[in-house]
Short mmCIF file of C-alpha atoms and ligand atoms in Angstrom, two decimals:
data_model
loop_
_atom_site.label_atom_id
_atom_site.label_comp_id
_atom_site.label_asym_id
_atom_site.label_seq_id
_atom_site.Cartn_x
_atom_site.Cartn_y
_atom_site.Cartn_z
CA MET A 1424 19.72 66.73 35.14
CA LEU A 1425 22.51 64.92 36.95
CA HIS A 1426 22.53 61.15 36.52
CA ILE A 1427 23.42 59.73 39.89
CA GLY A 1428 22.96 56.58 41.92
CA CYS A 1429 24.76 54.34 44.35
CA HIS A 1430 25.95 50.82 44.87
CA LEU A 1431 23.06 48.47 45.77
CA SER A 1432 22.80 44.90 47.01
CA SER A 1433 21.55 42.48 44.37
CA SER A 1434 20.27 39.96 46.94
CA LYS A 1435 16.60 40.67 46.19
CA GLY A 1436 16.98 40.51 42.44
CA PHE A 1437 17.10 42.89 39.50
CA LEU A 1438 13.71 44.58 39.61
CA ALA A 1439 14.05 45.15 43.38
CA MET A 1440 17.27 47.10 42.73
CA GLY A 1441 15.57 49.29 40.13
CA ARG A 1442 12.75 50.09 42.57
CA GLN A 1443 15.21 50.69 45.39
CA ALA A 1444 17.12 53.15 43.18
CA LEU A 1445 13.93 55.07 42.41
CA GLU A 1446 13.11 55.27 46.12
CA LEU A 1447 16.54 56.79 46.75
CA GLY A 1448 16.08 59.42 44.05
CA ALA A 1449 18.60 57.68 41.78
CA ASP A 1450 18.45 57.20 38.02
CA THR A 1451 21.35 54.77 37.79
CA PHE A 1452 22.96 52.29 40.18
CA GLN A 1453 25.68 49.71 40.50
CA PHE A 1454 25.63 46.14 41.77
CA PHE A 1455 28.02 43.21 42.06
CA THR A 1456 27.27 40.53 39.50
CA ARG A 1457 27.94 37.92 42.18
CA ASN A 1458 29.34 37.69 45.69
CA PRO A 1459 32.81 39.31 45.53
CA ARG A 1460 34.25 36.45 47.60
CA GLY A 1461 32.39 33.51 46.18
CA SER A 1462 32.25 32.78 42.53
CA ARG A 1463 28.83 31.29 41.92
CA ALA A 1464 26.08 33.48 40.57
CA LYS A 1465 22.48 32.78 41.43
CA GLU A 1466 20.40 31.23 38.67
CA LEU A 1467 19.33 34.15 36.49
CA ASP A 1468 15.59 34.79 36.37
CA PRO A 1469 14.92 36.04 32.81
CA ALA A 1470 11.53 37.53 33.78
CA ASP A 1471 13.14 39.54 36.61
CA ALA A 1472 15.90 40.77 34.27
CA ALA A 1473 13.33 41.74 31.61
CA ALA A 1474 11.26 43.58 34.23
CA LEU A 1475 14.31 45.65 35.24
CA ALA A 1476 15.14 46.34 31.58
CA ALA A 1477 11.58 47.66 31.09
CA LEU A 1478 11.77 49.80 34.23
CA LEU A 1479 15.11 51.31 33.13
CA ARG A 1480 13.56 52.32 29.80
CA GLU A 1481 10.30 53.60 31.27
CA ARG A 1482 11.92 55.68 33.97
CA ARG A 1483 14.73 56.85 31.67
CA PHE A 1484 17.62 55.57 33.75
CA ALA A 1485 21.15 56.35 32.65
CA PRO A 1486 23.12 53.15 31.95
CA ILE A 1487 23.57 51.03 35.07
CA ILE A 1488 26.86 49.46 36.09
CA ALA A 1489 27.34 45.77 36.77
CA HIS A 1490 30.57 45.42 38.76
CA ALA A 1491 32.66 42.26 38.40
CA PRO A 1492 33.80 40.63 41.65
CA TYR A 1493 36.97 42.48 42.66
CA THR A 1494 38.66 39.20 43.50
CA LEU A 1495 38.91 38.28 39.80
CA ASN A 1496 42.36 38.81 38.34
CA LEU A 1497 42.84 38.59 34.57
CA CYS A 1498 46.60 38.95 35.14
CA GLY A 1499 47.12 36.58 38.07
CA ALA A 1500 50.35 34.61 38.25
CA GLU A 1501 48.61 31.21 38.11
CA GLU A 1502 47.07 30.26 34.80
CA ALA A 1503 44.10 28.75 36.66
CA ASN A 1504 43.35 32.17 38.20
CA ARG A 1505 43.53 33.92 34.85
CA LEU A 1506 41.24 31.35 33.23
CA PHE A 1507 38.79 31.54 36.11
CA ALA A 1508 38.59 35.32 35.74
CA ARG A 1509 37.97 34.98 32.00
CA GLU A 1510 35.26 32.37 32.41
CA THR A 1511 33.50 34.32 35.14
CA MET A 1512 33.57 37.56 33.15
CA ALA A 1513 32.37 35.82 29.98
CA ASP A 1514 29.51 34.30 31.96
CA ASP A 1515 28.63 37.71 33.45
CA LEU A 1516 28.56 39.24 29.96
CA ARG A 1517 26.26 36.49 28.66
CA ARG A 1518 23.88 37.12 31.54
CA LEU A 1519 23.97 40.90 31.09
CA GLU A 1520 22.53 40.53 27.60
CA HIS A 1521 19.21 40.04 29.41
CA ILE A 1522 19.50 43.75 30.33
CA PRO A 1523 20.93 45.15 27.10
CA GLY A 1524 23.04 48.24 26.66
CA GLN A 1525 24.50 48.66 30.15
CA TYR A 1526 28.06 48.81 31.55
CA TYR A 1527 30.25 46.06 32.99
CA ASN A 1528 32.97 47.54 35.19
CA PHE A 1529 36.02 45.63 36.37
CA HIS A 1530 39.33 46.18 38.13
CA PRO A 1531 41.99 45.53 35.50
CA GLY A 1532 43.98 43.31 37.87
CA SER A 1533 47.12 42.96 39.95
CA HIS A 1534 50.29 41.77 38.26
CA VAL A 1535 51.52 40.26 41.58
CA GLY A 1536 55.19 40.85 40.80
CA GLN A 1537 55.15 39.89 37.13
CA GLY A 1538 55.48 43.54 36.16
CA THR A 1539 53.09 46.05 34.63
CA GLU A 1540 54.00 45.06 31.08
CA ALA A 1541 53.10 41.40 31.66
CA GLY A 1542 49.94 42.46 33.51
CA VAL A 1543 48.79 44.68 30.65
CA ALA A 1544 49.43 41.88 28.16
CA TYR A 1545 47.44 39.30 30.16
CA ILE A 1546 44.54 41.69 30.70
CA ALA A 1547 44.32 42.48 26.99
CA GLN A 1548 44.58 38.78 26.10
CA GLY A 1549 41.79 38.05 28.54
CA LEU A 1550 39.55 40.72 27.03
CA ASN A 1551 40.29 39.39 23.56
CA THR A 1552 38.88 35.99 24.56
CA ILE A 1553 35.87 37.45 26.40
CA LEU A 1554 34.51 40.21 24.16
CA ARG A 1555 31.98 39.34 21.45
CA PRO A 1556 31.20 41.47 18.38
CA ASP A 1557 27.45 41.17 19.03
CA GLN A 1558 27.45 42.08 22.74
CA SER A 1559 25.44 45.18 23.70
CA THR A 1560 27.34 45.74 26.96
CA THR A 1561 30.29 48.12 27.11
CA VAL A 1562 33.07 46.84 29.38
CA LEU A 1563 34.68 49.50 31.57
CA LEU A 1564 38.22 49.43 32.92
CA GLU A 1565 38.22 51.14 36.31
CA THR A 1566 40.95 53.66 37.13
CA MET A 1567 42.79 52.28 40.17
CA ALA A 1568 44.67 53.79 43.13
CA GLY A 1569 47.86 51.92 42.22
CA LYS A 1570 47.87 50.05 45.53
CA GLY A 1571 50.33 47.14 45.66
CA SER A 1572 50.79 45.73 42.17
CA GLU A 1573 47.48 47.02 40.79
CA VAL A 1574 47.43 47.70 37.07
CA GLY A 1575 45.47 50.78 36.01
CA GLY A 1576 46.79 53.36 38.45
CA ARG A 1577 48.20 55.32 35.52
CA PHE A 1578 46.15 56.39 32.50
CA GLU A 1579 48.97 55.07 30.27
CA GLU A 1580 48.37 51.53 31.54
CA LEU A 1581 44.69 51.67 30.61
CA ARG A 1582 45.63 53.06 27.21
CA GLU A 1583 48.07 50.20 26.62
CA ILE A 1584 45.39 47.65 27.46
CA ILE A 1585 42.85 49.25 25.12
CA ASP A 1586 45.46 49.47 22.33
CA ARG A 1587 45.82 45.69 22.40
CA VAL A 1588 42.11 44.84 22.39
CA ALA A 1589 40.74 43.89 18.99
CA LEU A 1590 37.11 44.81 19.76
CA ASP A 1591 38.17 48.06 21.39
CA GLN A 1592 34.84 49.73 20.57
CA LYS A 1593 33.37 47.53 23.34
CA VAL A 1594 35.78 49.02 25.91
CA GLY A 1595 35.51 52.23 27.93
CA VAL A 1596 36.79 53.61 31.22
CA CYS A 1597 35.15 54.32 34.58
CA LEU A 1598 36.90 57.07 36.53
CA ASP A 1599 36.86 56.52 40.31
CA THR A 1600 37.48 59.86 42.05
CA CYS A 1601 38.96 58.24 45.19
CA HIS A 1602 41.24 56.04 43.12
CA VAL A 1603 42.57 58.74 40.78
CA SER A 1604 43.22 61.10 43.70
CA ASP A 1605 44.96 58.34 45.68
CA GLY A 1606 46.83 57.52 42.47
CA GLY A 1607 48.30 61.02 42.40
CA TYR A 1608 46.07 62.86 39.91
CA ASP A 1609 45.20 66.23 41.43
CA ILE A 1610 41.46 66.44 40.86
CA ILE A 1611 41.21 68.76 43.89
CA HIS A 1612 43.26 71.69 42.51
CA ASP A 1613 43.62 70.86 38.83
CA LEU A 1614 40.59 68.98 37.52
CA ASP A 1615 41.00 70.56 34.08
CA GLY A 1616 44.61 69.42 33.96
CA VAL A 1617 43.67 65.85 34.90
CA LEU A 1618 40.93 65.72 32.28
CA THR A 1619 43.29 67.14 29.67
CA GLU A 1620 45.77 64.42 30.58
CA PHE A 1621 43.01 61.78 30.39
CA ASP A 1622 42.09 63.07 26.95
CA ARG A 1623 45.67 63.12 25.73
CA VAL A 1624 46.47 59.60 26.95
CA ILE A 1625 43.18 57.70 26.65
CA GLY A 1626 40.70 60.01 24.94
CA LEU A 1627 37.65 61.48 26.66
CA ASP A 1628 35.36 59.56 24.29
CA ARG A 1629 36.33 56.44 26.31
CA LEU A 1630 35.12 57.93 29.59
CA LYS A 1631 31.67 56.42 30.24
CA ALA A 1632 31.02 56.63 33.99
CA VAL A 1633 32.32 58.09 37.25
CA HIS A 1634 32.55 56.46 40.69
CA LEU A 1635 31.93 59.45 42.94
CA ASN A 1636 33.75 58.91 46.23
CA ASP A 1637 35.62 61.01 48.73
CA SER A 1638 38.92 59.57 49.99
CA LYS A 1639 40.11 58.90 53.53
CA ASN A 1640 43.64 59.65 52.35
CA PRO A 1641 45.52 62.54 50.73
CA PRO A 1642 46.32 62.65 47.01
CA GLY A 1643 49.03 60.21 45.96
CA SER A 1644 48.60 57.93 48.99
CA ARG A 1645 47.84 54.84 46.84
CA LYS A 1646 45.54 53.55 49.58
CA ASP A 1647 41.97 53.16 48.16
CA ARG A 1648 39.84 53.87 51.21
CA HIS A 1649 36.55 55.54 50.31
CA ALA A 1650 35.03 58.27 52.49
CA CYS A 1651 31.55 59.78 52.56
CA ILE A 1652 31.03 62.87 50.42
CA GLY A 1653 32.57 65.91 52.11
CA GLU A 1654 34.15 63.87 54.92
CA GLY A 1655 37.41 63.02 53.19
CA CYS A 1656 40.47 64.62 51.64
CA ILE A 1657 38.81 65.44 48.29
CA GLY A 1658 35.94 67.40 49.83
CA LEU A 1659 32.55 68.62 48.73
CA GLU A 1660 33.84 71.58 46.74
CA ALA A 1661 36.07 69.48 44.51
CA LEU A 1662 33.37 66.81 44.09
CA THR A 1663 30.90 69.57 43.17
CA ARG A 1664 33.27 70.82 40.48
CA ILE A 1665 33.39 67.24 39.16
CA VAL A 1666 29.62 66.79 38.79
CA ARG A 1667 29.33 70.26 37.25
CA HIS A 1668 32.22 69.94 34.83
CA PRO A 1669 31.09 70.32 31.20
CA VAL A 1670 32.92 67.19 30.01
CA LEU A 1671 31.64 65.04 32.92
CA ARG A 1672 28.17 66.32 33.76
CA LYS A 1673 26.26 64.07 31.34
CA LEU A 1674 27.92 60.86 32.58
CA PRO A 1675 26.35 58.46 35.09
CA PHE A 1676 27.80 59.07 38.59
CA CYS A 1677 27.74 56.26 41.09
CA LEU A 1678 28.41 56.63 44.83
CA GLU A 1679 30.51 53.92 46.49
CA THR A 1680 30.74 55.72 49.80
CA PRO A 1681 30.58 53.89 53.16
CA ASN A 1682 26.83 54.38 53.64
CA GLU A 1683 23.63 52.52 54.37
CA LEU A 1684 20.60 53.44 52.25
CA PRO A 1685 19.62 56.63 54.19
CA GLY A 1686 23.17 57.98 53.76
CA TYR A 1687 23.04 57.23 50.05
CA ARG A 1688 19.69 58.99 49.78
CA ARG A 1689 21.20 62.09 51.45
CA GLU A 1690 24.31 62.09 49.25
CA ILE A 1691 22.27 61.65 46.05
CA GLU A 1692 20.16 64.68 47.02
CA LEU A 1693 23.26 66.62 48.12
CA MET A 1694 24.95 66.11 44.76
CA ARG A 1695 21.76 66.81 42.81
CA GLN A 1696 21.56 70.19 44.57
CA ALA A 1697 25.29 70.79 44.13
CA ALA A 1698 25.06 70.08 40.39
CA LYS A 1699 22.42 72.79 39.82
FE1 FE B 790 35.54 49.04 41.76
FE1 FE B 791 35.15 52.31 42.24
ZN1 ZN B 792 37.94 51.67 45.69
#
């Protein structure tokens, strides 16, 4: 069976998200670890976290995805920004140990004119200070659209980051279908070719999750504007091939489409049918 879910609001707590996911027909979901704009996380309620962990086991969820605030930048130009990103991510990882064995996804960063090479080096340095040998969470680098000075729009950049991380067994990749298409990888006409390239450059064993989004823009546009399933330039047929592909079909898929809950419920059901 397809593992699929959507992005949920964490405002009502951990267990509430697990129940919400079940109501939507999901068996995974994603949430922001804290307000993307602000930096402070609510006080963690260990009983609430433990209740979600129990629900995930009982109802056989696929791993869930905690998403770091997208405003964090491990490769910012100011040292204070880089340190803030490290501290926030380290704090998120400590908290996630209350729900063991899940994924922590983050945007690698924007080099803001320092160059890709410097960006890659800062990101790897950051990860080397954050990752712990005893953590149960796998950290996922998200494939990016390559907008502005984003690092991670090319598979090679992700590979270079991973190559410099000492605890690299704690690091995987989350493939965002909107981002890779916008980044110029032709998942519409040549999914096999893109996956072969991913395998050659990064290794398919690193691929742990998929953000399943259509794109408002054509391949190579470097824009990063998500569309609802079947309403964008990728289209339902190509997205169906993705959820059915033998090397992808067992992964957790997470919708980040511009929907309220009823739209997510429809798209989860749509993709479950499409995957059959
Ligand atoms: Fe993201
Ligand atoms: Fe994404
Ligand atoms: Zn995006």
